[in-house]
């Protein structure tokens, strides 16, 4: 149907999508009515209010998520068969899908959303792409097919949590497809515990548990000048560690803009865009405020003196969406770069950090915030609001829709456990 396609069986592999773009291939091998399936998927995605969530689900299913990827699906077919009506239905479905992911129109509008993660090694094993390699019609998939797919993921060394997350996405889609009558049932409605994907509620998290001494050592190591590091590099490292002690997710940290730093109720705070597009106010602790303001002062001084020309040009072009934390080249941080920075700081932290040097992860500091706040006596509902957790066990509080008073945050309790201000 189409000269170039978005989903075809892999051979050598295209460097962008993981699949070759060959001539005279089917639009979607194994799918008898690709237009109907794609239109239903677009309807399902459009049901989610946050477009970043839509993109995450589409990416998890193995579908195109960029305008470049979609270009192959919207080009004029080289062969008109099986009919103009079918061709137009397919084009309409592709445009509907593009609208759901906001891929139509300008793609250069500045955004405050966290930057997307780079495509991983499992891309070829995402559900629809796995189906393509087997010529399997997704609308006729059975539970046995889904189990076979999960086995493929396990063979590819996908972690249980990754398989669980990918299964949840497929299950959510098929639940919708069953509701609209496109499939007879939900083949992904499997018992996760029997599949080894669900752990007991009492199981200990795999994330390293940090002590207050280790966090203090990490903060100190970040502020210790490294060989070849500029004062701006050092200030940035301290700011990153200090901000993580507020319980932020790494995606939230990367997504922060300078405009998100503001004063509310007489206290400096960050406007954080969390999961599901929900925004919350995170008050700055004394060490976080000091580190962040020091970093911004050094950055502004360097920019004014011409030491960071790329950074200054970036600020001038995108002033409304200037990242709160910028790389040496003035760009927004990617999650992987933050992870690498924390690992480097940890590796230079000396004996106190040696035991965790190989296991340090941004989420460890988020865990530290929660556990330390609770142990210090903070109300659980306040901690939940601080870190942006959703919960079915707590009553919705009135402050969910307004900035909370500083005394209703646990930031000072946490900071006081490890930070010792200079005399």
GROMACS .gro file of C-alpha atoms in nm:
model
  423
    1UNK     CA    1   0.000   0.000   0.000
    2UNK     CA    2   0.278   0.242   0.078
    3UNK     CA    3   0.625   0.302  -0.054
    4UNK     CA    4   0.766   0.374   0.290
    5UNK     CA    5   0.615   0.246   0.611
    6UNK     CA    6   0.624   0.296   0.984
    7UNK     CA    7   0.589  -0.066   1.096
    8UNK     CA    8   0.732  -0.351   0.887
    9UNK     CA    9   0.920  -0.665   0.970
   10UNK     CA   10   1.283  -0.586   1.063
   11UNK     CA   11   1.583  -0.693   0.859
   12UNK     CA   12   1.891  -0.474   0.887
   13UNK     CA   13   1.711  -0.199   1.074
   14UNK     CA   14   1.671   0.172   1.022
   15UNK     CA   15   1.891   0.381   1.254
   16UNK     CA   16   1.601   0.606   1.354
   17UNK     CA   17   1.310   0.368   1.405
   18UNK     CA   18   1.478   0.030   1.438
   19UNK     CA   19   1.301  -0.086   1.122
   20UNK     CA   20   1.396  -0.057   0.754
   21UNK     CA   21   1.189   0.159   0.523
   22UNK     CA   22   1.158  -0.066   0.221
   23UNK     CA   23   0.966  -0.023  -0.102
   24UNK     CA   24   0.643  -0.210  -0.181
   25UNK     CA   25   0.590  -0.324   0.177
   26UNK     CA   26   0.259  -0.343   0.353
   27UNK     CA   27   0.164  -0.057   0.578
   28UNK     CA   28   0.111  -0.286   0.876
   29UNK     CA   29   0.191  -0.654   0.809
   30UNK     CA   30  -0.049  -0.899   0.968
   31UNK     CA   31  -0.326  -0.643   1.017
   32UNK     CA   32  -0.623  -0.685   0.780
   33UNK     CA   33  -0.771  -0.342   0.857
   34UNK     CA   34  -0.488  -0.115   0.977
   35UNK     CA   35  -0.700   0.200   0.942
   36UNK     CA   36  -0.962   0.075   1.188
   37UNK     CA   37  -0.698  -0.038   1.438
   38UNK     CA   38  -0.499   0.286   1.422
   39UNK     CA   39  -0.815   0.497   1.448
   40UNK     CA   40  -0.917   0.306   1.761
   41UNK     CA   41  -0.570   0.350   1.911
   42UNK     CA   42  -0.589   0.723   1.839
   43UNK     CA   43  -0.927   0.742   2.014
   44UNK     CA   44  -0.783   0.558   2.316
   45UNK     CA   45  -0.479   0.786   2.336
   46UNK     CA   46  -0.696   1.097   2.299
   47UNK     CA   47  -0.880   0.991   2.613
   48UNK     CA   48  -0.574   1.087   2.820
   49UNK     CA   49  -0.565   1.457   2.895
   50UNK     CA   50  -0.188   1.488   2.911
   51UNK     CA   51  -0.018   1.458   2.572
   52UNK     CA   52   0.308   1.342   2.733
   53UNK     CA   53   0.117   1.042   2.870
   54UNK     CA   54  -0.018   0.972   2.522
   55UNK     CA   55   0.333   0.976   2.380
   56UNK     CA   56   0.463   0.748   2.655
   57UNK     CA   57   0.193   0.490   2.585
   58UNK     CA   58   0.242   0.511   2.209
   59UNK     CA   59   0.618   0.472   2.248
   60UNK     CA   60   0.565   0.176   2.481
   61UNK     CA   61   0.354   0.003   2.218
   62UNK     CA   62   0.618   0.054   1.949
   63UNK     CA   63   0.428   0.314   1.747
   64UNK     CA   64   0.578   0.621   1.577
   65UNK     CA   65   0.594   0.919   1.814
   66UNK     CA   66   0.769   1.185   1.608
   67UNK     CA   67   0.673   1.370   1.292
   68UNK     CA   68   0.974   1.217   1.118
   69UNK     CA   69   0.860   0.866   1.207
   70UNK     CA   70   0.506   0.941   1.091
   71UNK     CA   71   0.616   1.085   0.758
   72UNK     CA   72   0.642   0.734   0.616
   73UNK     CA   73   0.279   0.667   0.701
   74UNK     CA   74   0.138   0.982   0.541
   75UNK     CA   75   0.319   0.980   0.207
   76UNK     CA   76   0.112   0.923  -0.104
   77UNK     CA   77   0.090   0.546  -0.170
   78UNK     CA   78   0.288   0.425  -0.470
   79UNK     CA   79   0.017   0.171  -0.553
   80UNK     CA   80  -0.355   0.254  -0.531
   81UNK     CA   81  -0.470  -0.099  -0.445
   82UNK     CA   82  -0.676  -0.226  -0.278
   83UNK     CA   83  -0.879   0.088  -0.339
   84UNK     CA   84  -0.899   0.463  -0.299
   85UNK     CA   85  -1.148   0.431  -0.013
   86UNK     CA   86  -0.908   0.214   0.186
   87UNK     CA   87  -0.622   0.450   0.112
   88UNK     CA   88  -0.820   0.753   0.230
   89UNK     CA   89  -0.932   0.569   0.544
   90UNK     CA   90  -0.568   0.495   0.626
   91UNK     CA   91  -0.461   0.855   0.570
   92UNK     CA   92  -0.747   0.978   0.787
   93UNK     CA   93  -0.647   0.736   1.063
   94UNK     CA   94  -0.285   0.850   1.048
   95UNK     CA   95  -0.388   1.216   1.073
   96UNK     CA   96  -0.619   1.133   1.366
   97UNK     CA   97  -0.329   0.957   1.537
   98UNK     CA   98  -0.100   1.253   1.466
   99UNK     CA   99  -0.356   1.489   1.620
  100UNK     CA  100  -0.375   1.271   1.932
  101UNK     CA  101   0.003   1.300   1.977
  102UNK     CA  102   0.007   1.667   1.871
  103UNK     CA  103   0.238   1.591   1.581
  104UNK     CA  104   0.051   1.813   1.337
  105UNK     CA  105   0.145   2.175   1.284
  106UNK     CA  106   0.452   2.330   1.443
  107UNK     CA  107   0.684   2.098   1.632
  108UNK     CA  108   0.911   2.373   1.758
  109UNK     CA  109   0.684   2.531   2.019
  110UNK     CA  110   0.873   2.562   2.350
  111UNK     CA  111   0.746   2.318   2.610
  112UNK     CA  112   0.780   2.284   2.985
  113UNK     CA  113   0.733   1.907   2.977
  114UNK     CA  114   1.020   1.685   3.092
  115UNK     CA  115   1.244   1.580   2.802
  116UNK     CA  116   1.163   1.235   2.659
  117UNK     CA  117   1.396   0.949   2.736
  118UNK     CA  118   1.605   0.817   2.445
  119UNK     CA  119   1.479   0.499   2.280
  120UNK     CA  120   1.613   0.191   2.448
  121UNK     CA  121   1.744  -0.143   2.336
  122UNK     CA  122   1.400  -0.306   2.369
  123UNK     CA  123   1.243  -0.095   2.095
  124UNK     CA  124   1.223  -0.388   1.853
  125UNK     CA  125   1.037  -0.592   2.117
  126UNK     CA  126   0.760  -0.345   2.188
  127UNK     CA  127   0.422  -0.506   2.141
  128UNK     CA  128   0.317  -0.399   1.792
  129UNK     CA  129   0.667  -0.440   1.654
  130UNK     CA  130   0.689  -0.785   1.805
  131UNK     CA  131   0.358  -0.872   1.639
  132UNK     CA  132   0.493  -0.749   1.305
  133UNK     CA  133   0.792  -0.983   1.320
  134UNK     CA  134   0.551  -1.276   1.354
  135UNK     CA  135   0.289  -1.157   1.108
  136UNK     CA  136   0.042  -1.156   1.397
  137UNK     CA  137  -0.281  -0.960   1.373
  138UNK     CA  138  -0.294  -0.774   1.708
  139UNK     CA  139  -0.673  -0.781   1.703
  140UNK     CA  140  -0.659  -1.162   1.702
  141UNK     CA  141  -0.388  -1.196   1.967
  142UNK     CA  142  -0.447  -1.445   2.247
  143UNK     CA  143  -0.317  -1.472   2.602
  144UNK     CA  144  -0.069  -1.730   2.473
  145UNK     CA  145   0.066  -1.469   2.232
  146UNK     CA  146   0.106  -1.216   2.511
  147UNK     CA  147   0.289  -1.473   2.726
  148UNK     CA  148   0.518  -1.552   2.434
  149UNK     CA  149   0.589  -1.182   2.397
  150UNK     CA  150   0.672  -1.155   2.766
  151UNK     CA  151   0.909  -1.451   2.727
  152UNK     CA  152   1.082  -1.265   2.445
  153UNK     CA  153   1.125  -0.962   2.669
  154UNK     CA  154   1.266  -1.180   2.947
  155UNK     CA  155   1.513  -1.337   2.702
  156UNK     CA  156   1.617  -0.983   2.604
  157UNK     CA  157   1.699  -0.924   2.974
  158UNK     CA  158   1.413  -0.682   3.032
  159UNK     CA  159   1.373  -0.629   3.407
  160UNK     CA  160   1.052  -0.756   3.572
  161UNK     CA  161   0.945  -0.397   3.638
  162UNK     CA  162   0.992  -0.313   3.269
  163UNK     CA  163   0.789  -0.615   3.159
  164UNK     CA  164   0.522  -0.528   3.411
  165UNK     CA  165   0.499  -0.171   3.284
  166UNK     CA  166   0.484  -0.280   2.919
  167UNK     CA  167   0.218  -0.540   3.000
  168UNK     CA  168   0.013  -0.274   3.181
  169UNK     CA  169   0.019  -0.054   2.870
  170UNK     CA  170  -0.095  -0.338   2.645
  171UNK     CA  171  -0.365  -0.435   2.896
  172UNK     CA  172  -0.498  -0.078   2.910
  173UNK     CA  173  -0.518  -0.059   2.530
  174UNK     CA  174  -0.694  -0.392   2.489
  175UNK     CA  175  -0.938  -0.302   2.762
  176UNK     CA  176  -1.045  -0.010   2.546
  177UNK     CA  177  -1.045  -0.214   2.224
  178UNK     CA  178  -1.271  -0.469   2.391
  179UNK     CA  179  -1.506  -0.196   2.510
  180UNK     CA  180  -1.550  -0.062   2.154
  181UNK     CA  181  -1.592  -0.412   2.011
  182UNK     CA  182  -1.274  -0.425   1.803
  183UNK     CA  183  -1.148  -0.733   1.992
  184UNK     CA  184  -1.340  -1.011   2.163
  185UNK     CA  185  -1.152  -0.993   2.493
  186UNK     CA  186  -0.841  -0.865   2.667
  187UNK     CA  187  -0.550  -1.107   2.605
  188UNK     CA  188  -0.325  -0.906   2.839
  189UNK     CA  189  -0.552  -0.947   3.144
  190UNK     CA  190  -0.310  -1.193   3.303
  191UNK     CA  191  -0.222  -1.275   3.662
  192UNK     CA  192   0.090  -1.068   3.720
  193UNK     CA  193   0.189  -1.254   4.033
  194UNK     CA  194   0.187  -1.590   3.855
  195UNK     CA  195   0.402  -1.436   3.584
  196UNK     CA  196   0.652  -1.319   3.846
  197UNK     CA  197   0.584  -0.954   3.769
  198UNK     CA  198   0.420  -0.857   4.098
  199UNK     CA  199   0.605  -0.852   4.427
  200UNK     CA  200   0.461  -0.880   4.773
  201UNK     CA  201   0.370  -0.551   4.935
  202UNK     CA  202   0.619  -0.620   5.211
  203UNK     CA  203   0.910  -0.673   4.973
  204UNK     CA  204   1.206  -0.441   5.017
  205UNK     CA  205   1.268  -0.194   4.736
  206UNK     CA  206   1.571  -0.252   4.517
  207UNK     CA  207   1.662   0.116   4.543
  208UNK     CA  208   1.963   0.180   4.768
  209UNK     CA  209   1.869   0.328   5.106
  210UNK     CA  210   2.086   0.628   5.191
  211UNK     CA  211   2.182   0.736   5.541
  212UNK     CA  212   2.197   1.098   5.651
  213UNK     CA  213   2.577   1.071   5.668
  214UNK     CA  214   2.590   0.951   5.308
  215UNK     CA  215   2.370   1.236   5.186
  216UNK     CA  216   2.588   1.483   5.375
  217UNK     CA  217   2.896   1.324   5.214
  218UNK     CA  218   2.733   1.343   4.870
  219UNK     CA  219   2.656   1.713   4.920
  220UNK     CA  220   3.013   1.778   5.033
  221UNK     CA  221   3.159   1.583   4.740
  222UNK     CA  222   2.948   1.782   4.495
  223UNK     CA  223   3.096   2.105   4.630
  224UNK     CA  224   3.455   1.982   4.613
  225UNK     CA  225   3.620   2.121   4.295
  226UNK     CA  226   3.715   1.844   4.056
  227UNK     CA  227   4.008   1.853   3.817
  228UNK     CA  228   3.905   2.036   3.502
  229UNK     CA  229   3.577   2.156   3.652
  230UNK     CA  230   3.490   2.524   3.641
  231UNK     CA  231   3.326   2.710   3.931
  232UNK     CA  232   3.001   2.687   3.732
  233UNK     CA  233   3.037   2.308   3.704
  234UNK     CA  234   3.087   2.280   4.081
  235UNK     CA  235   2.795   2.510   4.162
  236UNK     CA  236   2.574   2.312   3.927
  237UNK     CA  237   2.667   1.982   4.090
  238UNK     CA  238   2.584   2.116   4.436
  239UNK     CA  239   2.250   2.248   4.310
  240UNK     CA  240   2.161   1.912   4.156
  241UNK     CA  241   2.229   1.721   4.477
  242UNK     CA  242   2.053   1.978   4.694
  243UNK     CA  243   1.743   1.981   4.472
  244UNK     CA  244   1.724   1.604   4.477
  245UNK     CA  245   1.704   1.615   4.857
  246UNK     CA  246   1.359   1.774   4.806
  247UNK     CA  247   1.223   1.441   4.682
  248UNK     CA  248   1.200   1.534   4.314
  249UNK     CA  249   1.181   1.279   4.036
  250UNK     CA  250   1.466   1.300   3.786
  251UNK     CA  251   1.220   1.383   3.504
  252UNK     CA  252   1.077   1.663   3.716
  253UNK     CA  253   1.423   1.805   3.782
  254UNK     CA  254   1.510   1.799   3.412
  255UNK     CA  255   1.179   1.961   3.321
  256UNK     CA  256   1.211   2.259   3.554
  257UNK     CA  257   1.231   2.603   3.395
  258UNK     CA  258   1.382   2.908   3.555
  259UNK     CA  259   1.035   3.061   3.563
  260UNK     CA  260   0.928   2.777   3.793
  261UNK     CA  261   1.135   2.932   4.072
  262UNK     CA  262   0.907   3.176   4.251
  263UNK     CA  263   0.802   3.305   4.591
  264UNK     CA  264   0.474   3.196   4.746
  265UNK     CA  265   0.355   3.266   5.098
  266UNK     CA  266   0.681   3.441   5.165
  267UNK     CA  267   0.897   3.143   5.076
  268UNK     CA  268   1.091   3.043   4.767
  269UNK     CA  269   0.947   2.738   4.597
  270UNK     CA  270   0.945   2.545   4.271
  271UNK     CA  271   0.646   2.486   4.048
  272UNK     CA  272   0.696   2.119   3.959
  273UNK     CA  273   0.520   1.940   3.676
  274UNK     CA  274   0.476   1.581   3.790
  275UNK     CA  275   0.323   1.263   3.655
  276UNK     CA  276  -0.008   1.294   3.475
  277UNK     CA  277   0.052   1.664   3.410
  278UNK     CA  278  -0.019   1.752   3.774
  279UNK     CA  279   0.158   2.060   3.906
  280UNK     CA  280   0.258   2.093   4.271
  281UNK     CA  281   0.448   2.345   4.481
  282UNK     CA  282   0.774   2.223   4.635
  283UNK     CA  283   0.921   2.456   4.896
  284UNK     CA  284   1.298   2.498   4.902
  285UNK     CA  285   1.490   2.394   5.212
  286UNK     CA  286   1.771   2.622   5.326
  287UNK     CA  287   2.049   2.415   5.161
  288UNK     CA  288   1.850   2.379   4.839
  289UNK     CA  289   1.774   2.750   4.822
  290UNK     CA  290   2.134   2.849   4.896
  291UNK     CA  291   2.275   2.603   4.642
  292UNK     CA  292   2.031   2.698   4.368
  293UNK     CA  293   2.072   3.074   4.410
  294UNK     CA  294   2.450   3.035   4.421
  295UNK     CA  295   2.444   2.834   4.099
  296UNK     CA  296   2.218   3.084   3.920
  297UNK     CA  297   2.440   3.372   4.033
  298UNK     CA  298   2.754   3.204   3.898
  299UNK     CA  299   2.571   3.115   3.576
  300UNK     CA  300   2.444   3.470   3.523
  301UNK     CA  301   2.787   3.615   3.594
  302UNK     CA  302   2.950   3.380   3.345
  303UNK     CA  303   2.689   3.461   3.082
  304UNK     CA  304   2.726   3.836   3.132
  305UNK     CA  305   3.103   3.813   3.098
  306UNK     CA  306   3.079   3.617   2.776
  307UNK     CA  307   3.225   3.298   2.920
  308UNK     CA  308   2.922   3.094   2.813
  309UNK     CA  309   2.817   3.238   2.479
  310UNK     CA  310   2.614   2.933   2.378
  311UNK     CA  311   2.423   2.950   2.703
  312UNK     CA  312   2.350   3.320   2.659
  313UNK     CA  313   2.224   3.269   2.303
  314UNK     CA  314   1.999   2.990   2.423
  315UNK     CA  315   1.854   3.216   2.694
  316UNK     CA  316   1.787   3.491   2.443
  317UNK     CA  317   1.607   3.257   2.202
  318UNK     CA  318   1.401   3.072   2.461
  319UNK     CA  319   1.370   3.317   2.748
  320UNK     CA  320   1.018   3.199   2.848
  321UNK     CA  321   1.138   2.838   2.880
  322UNK     CA  322   1.497   2.869   3.001
  323UNK     CA  323   1.589   2.548   3.186
  324UNK     CA  324   1.652   2.590   3.556
  325UNK     CA  325   1.955   2.362   3.524
  326UNK     CA  326   2.161   2.388   3.208
  327UNK     CA  327   2.442   2.180   3.067
  328UNK     CA  328   2.775   2.336   2.970
  329UNK     CA  329   2.633   2.404   2.624
  330UNK     CA  330   2.322   2.574   2.759
  331UNK     CA  331   2.084   2.290   2.687
  332UNK     CA  332   1.831   2.117   2.909
  333UNK     CA  333   1.962   1.819   3.102
  334UNK     CA  334   1.862   1.470   2.994
  335UNK     CA  335   1.786   1.210   3.260
  336UNK     CA  336   2.084   0.996   3.166
  337UNK     CA  337   2.322   1.290   3.207
  338UNK     CA  338   2.188   1.359   3.556
  339UNK     CA  339   2.235   0.993   3.648
  340UNK     CA  340   2.593   1.004   3.522
  341UNK     CA  341   2.663   1.324   3.716
  342UNK     CA  342   2.541   1.166   4.040
  343UNK     CA  343   2.755   0.858   3.977
  344UNK     CA  344   3.064   1.075   3.923
  345UNK     CA  345   2.999   1.270   4.242
  346UNK     CA  346   2.941   0.949   4.438
  347UNK     CA  347   3.260   0.792   4.304
  348UNK     CA  348   3.460   1.091   4.430
  349UNK     CA  349   3.295   1.097   4.772
  350UNK     CA  350   3.545   0.883   4.958
  351UNK     CA  351   3.495   0.594   5.204
  352UNK     CA  352   3.148   0.705   5.315
  353UNK     CA  353   3.010   0.665   4.962
  354UNK     CA  354   3.222   0.372   4.842
  355UNK     CA  355   2.960   0.108   4.937
  356UNK     CA  356   2.696   0.272   4.714
  357UNK     CA  357   2.915   0.401   4.431
  358UNK     CA  358   2.791   0.135   4.191
  359UNK     CA  359   2.427   0.156   4.291
  360UNK     CA  360   2.367   0.530   4.317
  361UNK     CA  361   2.054   0.643   4.138
  362UNK     CA  362   1.850   0.967   4.144
  363UNK     CA  363   1.555   0.779   4.289
  364UNK     CA  364   1.764   0.692   4.596
  365UNK     CA  365   1.747   1.056   4.706
  366UNK     CA  366   1.371   1.057   4.654
  367UNK     CA  367   1.347   0.749   4.876
  368UNK     CA  368   1.568   0.925   5.130
  369UNK     CA  369   1.329   1.218   5.144
  370UNK     CA  370   1.025   1.000   5.209
  371UNK     CA  371   1.182   0.772   5.467
  372UNK     CA  372   1.361   1.050   5.654
  373UNK     CA  373   1.053   1.273   5.661
  374UNK     CA  374   0.833   0.996   5.802
  375UNK     CA  375   1.093   0.893   6.059
  376UNK     CA  376   1.129   1.257   6.164
  377UNK     CA  377   0.759   1.270   6.245
  378UNK     CA  378   0.616   1.443   5.938
  379UNK     CA  379   0.253   1.367   5.862
  380UNK     CA  380   0.231   1.111   5.584
  381UNK     CA  381  -0.021   1.318   5.392
  382UNK     CA  382   0.222   1.613   5.388
  383UNK     CA  383   0.502   1.392   5.259
  384UNK     CA  384   0.269   1.255   4.992
  385UNK     CA  385   0.194   1.609   4.876
  386UNK     CA  386   0.564   1.704   4.882
  387UNK     CA  387   0.671   1.425   4.649
  388UNK     CA  388   0.359   1.413   4.431
  389UNK     CA  389   0.253   1.057   4.512
  390UNK     CA  390  -0.098   0.948   4.420
  391UNK     CA  391  -0.267   0.734   4.682
  392UNK     CA  392  -0.598   0.559   4.734
  393UNK     CA  393  -0.543   0.540   5.107
  394UNK     CA  394  -0.553   0.909   5.194
  395UNK     CA  395  -0.837   1.155   5.182
  396UNK     CA  396  -0.819   1.430   4.926
  397UNK     CA  397  -0.698   1.742   5.103
  398UNK     CA  398  -0.810   2.093   5.030
  399UNK     CA  399  -0.453   2.206   4.975
  400UNK     CA  400  -0.421   1.978   4.669
  401UNK     CA  401  -0.554   2.268   4.463
  402UNK     CA  402  -0.361   2.552   4.623
  403UNK     CA  403  -0.011   2.630   4.743
  404UNK     CA  404   0.036   2.479   5.087
  405UNK     CA  405   0.172   2.681   5.375
  406UNK     CA  406   0.545   2.622   5.434
  407UNK     CA  407   0.480   2.466   5.774
  408UNK     CA  408   0.278   2.196   5.597
  409UNK     CA  409   0.587   2.079   5.412
  410UNK     CA  410   0.853   1.839   5.541
  411UNK     CA  411   1.146   2.007   5.364
  412UNK     CA  412   1.287   2.165   5.681
  413UNK     CA  413   1.264   1.842   5.878
  414UNK     CA  414   1.461   1.662   5.609
  415UNK     CA  415   1.718   1.941   5.562
  416UNK     CA  416   1.769   1.968   5.937
  417UNK     CA  417   1.859   1.601   5.957
  418UNK     CA  418   2.170   1.638   5.743
  419UNK     CA  419   2.254   2.003   5.675
  420UNK     CA  420   2.465   2.199   5.921
  421UNK     CA  421   2.468   2.573   5.841
  422UNK     CA  422   2.798   2.753   5.874
  423UNK     CA  423   2.847   2.943   6.199
   0.00000   0.00000   0.00000
